[in-house]
């Protein structure tokens, strides 16, 4: 915990709130990414495309909340999309 100064105590409180929010957002994003990867692994093309759409939306939401950097989200979307696209070409 922070020492004595009111601003330091407030900063510590804010950090904990942000940490909790970021953790839940990232956990949700990872769940959607796992759905896409699972569908690709099981060769389910339609399910993979639907999951990709949801995962893309969640990644962009994480960017707007400030949890992820936009380049990181774009990189993850690109990698997921390339996996789904290679599945549909087979």
mmCIF file of N, CA, C and O in Angstrom:
data_model
loop_
_atom_site.group_PDB
_atom_site.id
_atom_site.type_symbol
_atom_site.label_atom_id
_atom_site.label_comp_id
_atom_site.label_asym_id
_atom_site.label_seq_id
_atom_site.Cartn_x
_atom_site.Cartn_y
_atom_site.Cartn_z
ATOM 1 N N UNK A 1 0.844 -1.186 0.000
ATOM 2 C CA UNK A 1 0.000 0.000 0.000
ATOM 3 C C UNK A 1 0.886 1.245 0.000
ATOM 4 O O UNK A 1 2.022 1.217 0.447
ATOM 5 N N UNK A 2 0.319 2.322 -0.474
ATOM 6 C CA UNK A 2 1.070 3.568 -0.596
ATOM 7 C C UNK A 2 1.321 4.206 0.770
ATOM 8 O O UNK A 2 0.592 3.975 1.723
ATOM 9 N N UNK A 3 2.339 5.031 0.822
ATOM 10 C CA UNK A 3 2.703 5.693 2.073
ATOM 11 C C UNK A 3 2.101 7.081 2.183
ATOM 12 O O UNK A 3 2.383 7.955 1.383
ATOM 13 N N UNK A 4 1.279 7.284 3.143
ATOM 14 C CA UNK A 4 0.811 8.563 3.684
ATOM 15 C C UNK A 4 0.177 9.563 2.742
ATOM 16 O O UNK A 4 -0.862 10.099 3.057
ATOM 17 N N UNK A 5 0.799 9.892 1.635
ATOM 18 C CA UNK A 5 0.279 10.958 0.787
ATOM 19 C C UNK A 5 -1.062 10.557 0.190
ATOM 20 O O UNK A 5 -1.234 9.445 -0.303
ATOM 21 N N UNK A 6 -1.984 11.490 0.225
ATOM 22 C CA UNK A 6 -3.319 11.204 -0.288
ATOM 23 C C UNK A 6 -3.273 10.849 -1.772
ATOM 24 O O UNK A 6 -3.992 9.953 -2.223
ATOM 25 N N UNK A 7 -2.434 11.524 -2.519
ATOM 26 C CA UNK A 7 -2.345 11.239 -3.949
ATOM 27 C C UNK A 7 -1.788 9.837 -4.203
ATOM 28 O O UNK A 7 -2.221 9.153 -5.131
ATOM 29 N N UNK A 8 -0.855 9.404 -3.368
ATOM 30 C CA UNK A 8 -0.284 8.072 -3.532
ATOM 31 C C UNK A 8 -1.311 7.000 -3.176
ATOM 32 O O UNK A 8 -1.397 5.959 -3.835
ATOM 33 N N UNK A 9 -2.112 7.260 -2.172
ATOM 34 C CA UNK A 9 -3.158 6.315 -1.771
ATOM 35 C C UNK A 9 -4.205 6.211 -2.879
ATOM 36 O O UNK A 9 -4.644 5.117 -3.243
ATOM 37 N N UNK A 10 -4.600 7.356 -3.427
ATOM 38 C CA UNK A 10 -5.573 7.363 -4.516
ATOM 39 C C UNK A 10 -5.016 6.650 -5.748
ATOM 40 O O UNK A 10 -5.721 5.877 -6.408
ATOM 41 N N UNK A 11 -3.756 6.888 -6.074
ATOM 42 C CA UNK A 11 -3.129 6.236 -7.223
ATOM 43 C C UNK A 11 -3.114 4.728 -7.048
ATOM 44 O O UNK A 11 -3.341 3.978 -8.003
ATOM 45 N N UNK A 12 -2.869 4.266 -5.818
ATOM 46 C CA UNK A 12 -2.863 2.831 -5.542
ATOM 47 C C UNK A 12 -4.263 2.248 -5.744
ATOM 48 O O UNK A 12 -4.418 1.156 -6.309
ATOM 49 N N UNK A 13 -5.286 2.974 -5.298
ATOM 50 C CA UNK A 13 -6.677 2.529 -5.488
ATOM 51 C C UNK A 13 -7.008 2.436 -6.973
ATOM 52 O O UNK A 13 -7.607 1.448 -7.426
ATOM 53 N N UNK A 14 -6.625 3.457 -7.722
ATOM 54 C CA UNK A 14 -6.912 3.477 -9.152
ATOM 55 C C UNK A 14 -6.200 2.337 -9.875
ATOM 56 O O UNK A 14 -6.762 1.721 -10.788
ATOM 57 N N UNK A 15 -4.974 2.065 -9.455
ATOM 58 C CA UNK A 15 -4.212 0.980 -10.076
ATOM 59 C C UNK A 15 -4.908 -0.356 -9.884
ATOM 60 O O UNK A 15 -4.987 -1.167 -10.808
ATOM 61 N N UNK A 16 -5.422 -0.580 -8.683
ATOM 62 C CA UNK A 16 -6.116 -1.835 -8.414
ATOM 63 C C UNK A 16 -7.384 -1.963 -9.253
ATOM 64 O O UNK A 16 -7.682 -3.047 -9.776
ATOM 65 N N UNK A 17 -8.123 -0.871 -9.397
ATOM 66 C CA UNK A 17 -9.338 -0.899 -10.209
ATOM 67 C C UNK A 17 -9.012 -1.179 -11.673
ATOM 68 O O UNK A 17 -9.667 -1.992 -12.337
ATOM 69 N N UNK A 18 -7.980 -0.519 -12.190
ATOM 70 C CA UNK A 18 -7.576 -0.724 -13.588
ATOM 71 C C UNK A 18 -7.089 -2.144 -13.812
ATOM 72 O O UNK A 18 -7.391 -2.765 -14.831
ATOM 73 N N UNK A 19 -6.316 -2.639 -12.845
ATOM 74 C CA UNK A 19 -5.774 -3.994 -12.952
ATOM 75 C C UNK A 19 -6.901 -5.019 -13.030
ATOM 76 O O UNK A 19 -6.864 -5.931 -13.859
ATOM 77 N N UNK A 20 -7.908 -4.835 -12.196
ATOM 78 C CA UNK A 20 -9.044 -5.759 -12.185
ATOM 79 C C UNK A 20 -9.806 -5.705 -13.507
ATOM 80 O O UNK A 20 -10.158 -6.731 -14.084
ATOM 81 N N UNK A 21 -10.043 -4.480 -14.006
ATOM 82 C CA UNK A 21 -10.759 -4.324 -15.272
ATOM 83 C C UNK A 21 -9.961 -4.921 -16.432
ATOM 84 O O UNK A 21 -10.495 -5.683 -17.245
ATOM 85 N N UNK A 22 -8.662 -4.601 -16.493
ATOM 86 C CA UNK A 22 -7.828 -5.108 -17.582
ATOM 87 C C UNK A 22 -7.745 -6.624 -17.565
ATOM 88 O O UNK A 22 -7.767 -7.267 -18.616
ATOM 89 N N UNK A 23 -7.658 -7.191 -16.382
ATOM 90 C CA UNK A 23 -7.560 -8.641 -16.253
ATOM 91 C C UNK A 23 -8.813 -9.318 -16.798
ATOM 92 O O UNK A 23 -8.737 -10.303 -17.532
ATOM 93 N N UNK A 24 -9.981 -8.772 -16.465
ATOM 94 C CA UNK A 24 -11.226 -9.385 -16.932
ATOM 95 C C UNK A 24 -11.379 -9.228 -18.443
ATOM 96 O O UNK A 24 -11.834 -10.151 -19.131
ATOM 97 N N UNK A 25 -10.991 -8.070 -18.976
ATOM 98 C CA UNK A 25 -11.087 -7.856 -20.419
ATOM 99 C C UNK A 25 -10.159 -8.802 -21.170
ATOM 100 O O UNK A 25 -10.545 -9.442 -22.155
ATOM 101 N N UNK A 26 -8.927 -8.928 -20.706
ATOM 102 C CA UNK A 26 -7.970 -9.827 -21.371
ATOM 103 C C UNK A 26 -8.395 -11.282 -21.272
ATOM 104 O O UNK A 26 -8.219 -12.055 -22.219
ATOM 105 N N UNK A 27 -8.965 -11.663 -20.146
ATOM 106 C CA UNK A 27 -9.437 -13.039 -19.977
ATOM 107 C C UNK A 27 -10.534 -13.325 -21.001
ATOM 108 O O UNK A 27 -10.576 -14.385 -21.620
ATOM 109 N N UNK A 28 -11.432 -12.352 -21.177
ATOM 110 C CA UNK A 28 -12.517 -12.512 -22.151
ATOM 111 C C UNK A 28 -11.962 -12.613 -23.575
ATOM 112 O O UNK A 28 -12.404 -13.462 -24.366
ATOM 113 N N UNK A 29 -10.982 -11.784 -23.901
ATOM 114 C CA UNK A 29 -10.368 -11.821 -25.235
ATOM 115 C C UNK A 29 -9.714 -13.177 -25.476
ATOM 116 O O UNK A 29 -9.882 -13.782 -26.540
ATOM 117 N N UNK A 30 -8.982 -13.661 -24.493
ATOM 118 C CA UNK A 30 -8.304 -14.960 -24.656
ATOM 119 C C UNK A 30 -9.306 -16.092 -24.866
ATOM 120 O O UNK A 30 -9.045 -17.030 -25.622
ATOM 121 N N UNK A 31 -10.463 -16.007 -24.204
ATOM 122 C CA UNK A 31 -11.493 -17.031 -24.375
ATOM 123 C C UNK A 31 -11.983 -17.057 -25.816
ATOM 124 O O UNK A 31 -12.133 -18.131 -26.412
ATOM 125 N N UNK A 32 -12.222 -15.874 -26.384
ATOM 126 C CA UNK A 32 -12.681 -15.815 -27.771
ATOM 127 C C UNK A 32 -11.610 -16.309 -28.735
ATOM 128 O O UNK A 32 -11.911 -16.961 -29.739
ATOM 129 N N UNK A 33 -10.352 -16.013 -28.441
ATOM 130 C CA UNK A 33 -9.258 -16.495 -29.292
ATOM 131 C C UNK A 33 -9.181 -18.021 -29.240
ATOM 132 O O UNK A 33 -8.975 -18.688 -30.258
ATOM 133 N N UNK A 34 -9.383 -18.587 -28.051
ATOM 134 C CA UNK A 34 -9.372 -20.041 -27.914
ATOM 135 C C UNK A 34 -10.496 -20.689 -28.705
ATOM 136 O O UNK A 34 -10.337 -21.781 -29.261
ATOM 137 N N UNK A 35 -11.649 -20.018 -28.778
ATOM 138 C CA UNK A 35 -12.762 -20.546 -29.569
ATOM 139 C C UNK A 35 -12.389 -20.627 -31.042
ATOM 140 O O UNK A 35 -12.686 -21.619 -31.716
ATOM 141 N N UNK A 36 -11.739 -19.587 -31.538
ATOM 142 C CA UNK A 36 -11.317 -19.573 -32.948
ATOM 143 C C UNK A 36 -10.298 -20.685 -33.194
ATOM 144 O O UNK A 36 -10.434 -21.470 -34.142
ATOM 145 N N UNK A 37 -9.301 -20.769 -32.333
ATOM 146 C CA UNK A 37 -8.261 -21.793 -32.510
ATOM 147 C C UNK A 37 -8.839 -23.200 -32.415
ATOM 148 O O UNK A 37 -8.423 -24.101 -33.147
ATOM 149 N N UNK A 38 -9.796 -23.405 -31.526
ATOM 150 C CA UNK A 38 -10.435 -24.711 -31.401
ATOM 151 C C UNK A 38 -11.209 -25.090 -32.645
ATOM 152 O O UNK A 38 -11.165 -26.237 -33.103
ATOM 153 N N UNK A 39 -11.921 -24.125 -33.213
ATOM 154 C CA UNK A 39 -12.682 -24.389 -34.434
ATOM 155 C C UNK A 39 -11.748 -24.689 -35.600
ATOM 156 O O UNK A 39 -12.026 -25.567 -36.428
ATOM 157 N N UNK A 40 -10.638 -23.980 -35.672
ATOM 158 C CA UNK A 40 -9.661 -24.234 -36.739
ATOM 159 C C UNK A 40 -9.057 -25.620 -36.572
ATOM 160 O O UNK A 40 -8.905 -26.369 -37.541
ATOM 161 N N UNK A 41 -8.753 -25.968 -35.336
ATOM 162 C CA UNK A 41 -8.149 -27.273 -35.066
ATOM 163 C C UNK A 41 -9.092 -28.415 -35.441
ATOM 164 O O UNK A 41 -8.666 -29.463 -35.939
ATOM 165 N N UNK A 42 -10.405 -28.195 -35.226
ATOM 166 C CA UNK A 42 -11.396 -29.231 -35.531
ATOM 167 C C UNK A 42 -11.893 -29.172 -36.967
ATOM 168 O O UNK A 42 -12.829 -29.891 -37.331
ATOM 169 N N UNK A 43 -11.292 -28.290 -37.804
ATOM 170 C CA UNK A 43 -11.672 -28.131 -39.211
ATOM 171 C C UNK A 43 -13.140 -27.751 -39.395
ATOM 172 O O UNK A 43 -13.817 -28.262 -40.296
ATOM 173 N N UNK A 44 -13.647 -26.869 -38.549
ATOM 174 C CA UNK A 44 -15.019 -26.385 -38.653
ATOM 175 C C UNK A 44 -14.967 -24.971 -39.224
ATOM 176 O O UNK A 44 -14.810 -23.991 -38.503
ATOM 177 N N UNK A 45 -15.107 -24.875 -40.548
ATOM 178 C CA UNK A 45 -14.931 -23.605 -41.242
ATOM 179 C C UNK A 45 -15.939 -22.538 -40.866
ATOM 180 O O UNK A 45 -15.587 -21.396 -40.581
ATOM 181 N N UNK A 46 -17.227 -22.890 -40.875
ATOM 182 C CA UNK A 46 -18.266 -21.900 -40.580
ATOM 183 C C UNK A 46 -18.180 -21.430 -39.136
ATOM 184 O O UNK A 46 -18.322 -20.241 -38.849
ATOM 185 N N UNK A 47 -17.944 -22.354 -38.240
ATOM 186 C CA UNK A 47 -17.813 -22.003 -36.823
ATOM 187 C C UNK A 47 -16.572 -21.119 -36.598
ATOM 188 O O UNK A 47 -16.611 -20.180 -35.804
ATOM 189 N N UNK A 48 -15.505 -21.418 -37.316
ATOM 190 C CA UNK A 48 -14.283 -20.629 -37.191
ATOM 191 C C UNK A 48 -14.503 -19.196 -37.666
ATOM 192 O O UNK A 48 -14.043 -18.244 -37.030
ATOM 193 N N UNK A 49 -15.238 -19.036 -38.774
ATOM 194 C CA UNK A 49 -15.509 -17.688 -39.288
ATOM 195 C C UNK A 49 -16.369 -16.892 -38.318
ATOM 196 O O UNK A 49 -16.128 -15.701 -38.089
ATOM 197 N N UNK A 50 -17.377 -17.547 -37.745
ATOM 198 C CA UNK A 50 -18.244 -16.863 -36.782
ATOM 199 C C UNK A 50 -17.456 -16.485 -35.534
ATOM 200 O O UNK A 50 -17.599 -15.375 -34.997
ATOM 201 N N UNK A 51 -16.615 -17.402 -35.073
ATOM 202 C CA UNK A 51 -15.797 -17.134 -33.893
ATOM 203 C C UNK A 51 -14.789 -16.022 -34.161
ATOM 204 O O UNK A 51 -14.510 -15.209 -33.273
ATOM 205 N N UNK A 52 -14.260 -15.981 -35.371
ATOM 206 C CA UNK A 52 -13.319 -14.921 -35.749
ATOM 207 C C UNK A 52 -13.997 -13.559 -35.696
ATOM 208 O O UNK A 52 -13.417 -12.586 -35.204
ATOM 209 N N UNK A 53 -15.223 -13.490 -36.167
ATOM 210 C CA UNK A 53 -15.961 -12.228 -36.141
ATOM 211 C C UNK A 53 -16.144 -11.751 -34.698
ATOM 212 O O UNK A 53 -15.938 -10.576 -34.384
ATOM 213 N N UNK A 54 -16.504 -12.669 -33.807
ATOM 214 C CA UNK A 54 -16.688 -12.314 -32.395
ATOM 215 C C UNK A 54 -15.362 -11.908 -31.750
ATOM 216 O O UNK A 54 -15.303 -10.940 -30.984
ATOM 217 N N UNK A 55 -14.309 -12.667 -32.051
ATOM 218 C CA UNK A 55 -12.999 -12.380 -31.463
ATOM 219 C C UNK A 55 -12.478 -11.021 -31.925
ATOM 220 O O UNK A 55 -11.901 -10.262 -31.134
ATOM 221 N N UNK A 56 -12.699 -10.704 -33.196
ATOM 222 C CA UNK A 56 -12.270 -9.414 -33.728
ATOM 223 C C UNK A 56 -12.972 -8.277 -32.990
ATOM 224 O O UNK A 56 -12.342 -7.288 -32.609
ATOM 225 N N UNK A 57 -14.252 -8.447 -32.774
ATOM 226 C CA UNK A 57 -15.022 -7.441 -32.050
ATOM 227 C C UNK A 57 -14.490 -7.256 -30.632
ATOM 228 O O UNK A 57 -14.306 -6.129 -30.159
ATOM 229 N N UNK A 58 -14.216 -8.351 -29.948
ATOM 230 C CA UNK A 58 -13.709 -8.278 -28.573
ATOM 231 C C UNK A 58 -12.328 -7.633 -28.518
ATOM 232 O O UNK A 58 -12.028 -6.867 -27.604
ATOM 233 N N UNK A 59 -11.494 -7.945 -29.486
ATOM 234 C CA UNK A 59 -10.160 -7.338 -29.531
ATOM 235 C C UNK A 59 -10.255 -5.831 -29.729
ATOM 236 O O UNK A 59 -9.550 -5.066 -29.062
ATOM 237 N N UNK A 60 -11.139 -5.400 -30.616
ATOM 238 C CA UNK A 60 -11.284 -3.961 -30.845
ATOM 239 C C UNK A 60 -11.879 -3.262 -29.626
ATOM 240 O O UNK A 60 -11.529 -2.118 -29.334
ATOM 241 N N UNK A 61 -12.770 -3.938 -28.913
ATOM 242 C CA UNK A 61 -13.306 -3.372 -27.674
ATOM 243 C C UNK A 61 -12.199 -3.195 -26.641
ATOM 244 O O UNK A 61 -12.159 -2.202 -25.915
ATOM 245 N N UNK A 62 -11.294 -4.170 -26.568
ATOM 246 C CA UNK A 62 -10.184 -4.076 -25.622
ATOM 247 C C UNK A 62 -9.282 -2.887 -25.962
ATOM 248 O O UNK A 62 -8.728 -2.245 -25.072
ATOM 249 N N UNK A 63 -9.158 -2.587 -27.251
ATOM 250 C CA UNK A 63 -8.365 -1.432 -27.666
ATOM 251 C C UNK A 63 -9.040 -0.145 -27.212
ATOM 252 O O UNK A 63 -8.393 0.756 -26.673
ATOM 253 N N UNK A 64 -10.360 -0.050 -27.394
ATOM 254 C CA UNK A 64 -11.057 1.173 -27.010
ATOM 255 C C UNK A 64 -11.047 1.373 -25.501
ATOM 256 O O UNK A 64 -11.093 2.506 -25.028
ATOM 257 N N UNK A 65 -10.974 0.302 -24.734
ATOM 258 C CA UNK A 65 -10.901 0.415 -23.275
ATOM 259 C C UNK A 65 -9.491 0.759 -22.805
ATOM 260 O O UNK A 65 -9.275 1.056 -21.640
ATOM 261 N N UNK A 66 -8.504 0.651 -23.710
ATOM 262 C CA UNK A 66 -7.144 0.974 -23.341
ATOM 263 C C UNK A 66 -6.366 -0.203 -22.786
ATOM 264 O O UNK A 66 -5.259 -0.041 -22.279
ATOM 265 N N UNK A 67 -6.936 -1.391 -22.881
ATOM 266 C CA UNK A 67 -6.266 -2.578 -22.349
ATOM 267 C C UNK A 67 -5.184 -3.076 -23.290
ATOM 268 O O UNK A 67 -4.101 -3.466 -22.857
ATOM 269 N N UNK A 68 -5.475 -3.057 -24.588
ATOM 270 C CA UNK A 68 -4.514 -3.500 -25.596
ATOM 271 C C UNK A 68 -4.130 -2.332 -26.491
ATOM 272 O O UNK A 68 -4.938 -1.434 -26.737
ATOM 273 N N UNK A 69 -2.918 -2.379 -27.010
ATOM 274 C CA UNK A 69 -2.489 -1.419 -28.015
ATOM 275 C C UNK A 69 -3.112 -1.829 -29.343
ATOM 276 O O UNK A 69 -3.300 -3.017 -29.608
ATOM 277 N N UNK A 70 -3.427 -0.845 -30.182
ATOM 278 C CA UNK A 70 -4.131 -1.166 -31.426
ATOM 279 C C UNK A 70 -3.300 -2.036 -32.359
ATOM 280 O O UNK A 70 -3.844 -2.894 -33.070
ATOM 281 N N UNK A 71 -1.983 -1.867 -32.364
ATOM 282 C CA UNK A 71 -1.142 -2.707 -33.227
ATOM 283 C C UNK A 71 -1.133 -4.147 -32.744
ATOM 284 O O UNK A 71 -1.104 -5.084 -33.549
ATOM 285 N N UNK A 72 -1.168 -4.339 -31.444
ATOM 286 C CA UNK A 72 -1.211 -5.690 -30.890
ATOM 287 C C UNK A 72 -2.510 -6.382 -31.300
ATOM 288 O O UNK A 72 -2.495 -7.531 -31.743
ATOM 289 N N UNK A 73 -3.624 -5.677 -31.156
ATOM 290 C CA UNK A 73 -4.912 -6.250 -31.537
ATOM 291 C C UNK A 73 -4.944 -6.565 -33.033
ATOM 292 O O UNK A 73 -5.422 -7.638 -33.432
ATOM 293 N N UNK A 74 -4.420 -5.668 -33.840
ATOM 294 C CA UNK A 74 -4.394 -5.892 -35.284
ATOM 295 C C UNK A 74 -3.546 -7.105 -35.637
ATOM 296 O O UNK A 74 -3.904 -7.902 -36.514
ATOM 297 N N UNK A 75 -2.435 -7.257 -34.960
ATOM 298 C CA UNK A 75 -1.565 -8.417 -35.200
ATOM 299 C C UNK A 75 -2.286 -9.707 -34.849
ATOM 300 O O UNK A 75 -2.244 -10.684 -35.605
ATOM 301 N N UNK A 76 -2.976 -9.723 -33.713
ATOM 302 C CA UNK A 76 -3.708 -10.931 -33.294
ATOM 303 C C UNK A 76 -4.836 -11.260 -34.269
ATOM 304 O O UNK A 76 -5.037 -12.418 -34.631
ATOM 305 N N UNK A 77 -5.558 -10.221 -34.717
ATOM 306 C CA UNK A 77 -6.644 -10.430 -35.679
ATOM 307 C C UNK A 77 -6.075 -10.987 -36.978
ATOM 308 O O UNK A 77 -6.638 -11.922 -37.568
ATOM 309 N N UNK A 78 -4.960 -10.437 -37.419
ATOM 310 C CA UNK A 78 -4.343 -10.890 -38.661
ATOM 311 C C UNK A 78 -3.938 -12.356 -38.582
ATOM 312 O O UNK A 78 -4.179 -13.138 -39.514
ATOM 313 N N UNK A 79 -3.346 -12.738 -37.473
ATOM 314 C CA UNK A 79 -2.914 -14.128 -37.311
ATOM 315 C C UNK A 79 -4.100 -15.076 -37.261
ATOM 316 O O UNK A 79 -4.071 -16.153 -37.857
ATOM 317 N N UNK A 80 -5.145 -14.672 -36.547
ATOM 318 C CA UNK A 80 -6.342 -15.510 -36.486
ATOM 319 C C UNK A 80 -6.989 -15.632 -37.864
ATOM 320 O O UNK A 80 -7.395 -16.726 -38.276
ATOM 321 N N UNK A 81 -7.077 -14.520 -38.575
ATOM 322 C CA UNK A 81 -7.688 -14.524 -39.903
ATOM 323 C C UNK A 81 -6.909 -15.405 -40.867
ATOM 324 O O UNK A 81 -7.507 -16.130 -41.674
ATOM 325 N N UNK A 82 -5.594 -15.376 -40.777
ATOM 326 C CA UNK A 82 -4.796 -16.208 -41.685
ATOM 327 C C UNK A 82 -5.007 -17.689 -41.384
ATOM 328 O O UNK A 82 -5.057 -18.511 -42.292
ATOM 329 N N UNK A 83 -5.187 -18.038 -40.109
ATOM 330 C CA UNK A 83 -5.482 -19.436 -39.756
ATOM 331 C C UNK A 83 -6.831 -19.858 -40.308
ATOM 332 O O UNK A 83 -6.980 -20.958 -40.844
ATOM 333 N N UNK A 84 -7.821 -18.988 -40.172
ATOM 334 C CA UNK A 84 -9.167 -19.314 -40.667
ATOM 335 C C UNK A 84 -9.154 -19.397 -42.181
ATOM 336 O O UNK A 84 -9.776 -20.289 -42.770
ATOM 337 N N UNK A 85 -8.432 -18.494 -42.846
ATOM 338 C CA UNK A 85 -8.393 -18.502 -44.308
ATOM 339 C C UNK A 85 -7.681 -19.726 -44.865
ATOM 340 O O UNK A 85 -8.075 -20.245 -45.902
ATOM 341 N N UNK A 86 -6.629 -20.185 -44.215
ATOM 342 C CA UNK A 86 -5.957 -21.397 -44.682
ATOM 343 C C UNK A 86 -6.876 -22.609 -44.519
ATOM 344 O O UNK A 86 -6.811 -23.537 -45.309
ATOM 345 N N UNK A 87 -7.739 -22.560 -43.533
ATOM 346 C CA UNK A 87 -8.696 -23.637 -43.321
ATOM 347 C C UNK A 87 -9.711 -23.679 -44.455
ATOM 348 O O UNK A 87 -10.048 -24.750 -44.957
ATOM 349 N N UNK A 88 -10.180 -22.511 -44.884
ATOM 350 C CA UNK A 88 -11.212 -22.477 -45.931
ATOM 351 C C UNK A 88 -10.666 -22.799 -47.314
ATOM 352 O O UNK A 88 -11.406 -23.192 -48.194
ATOM 353 N N UNK A 89 -9.357 -22.656 -47.514
ATOM 354 C CA UNK A 89 -8.772 -22.959 -48.831
ATOM 355 C C UNK A 89 -8.474 -24.435 -48.999
ATOM 356 O O UNK A 89 -8.290 -24.895 -50.116
ATOM 357 N N UNK A 90 -8.439 -25.158 -47.901
ATOM 358 C CA UNK A 90 -8.125 -26.599 -47.995
ATOM 359 C C UNK A 90 -9.299 -27.398 -48.517
ATOM 360 O O UNK A 90 -10.416 -27.107 -48.445
#
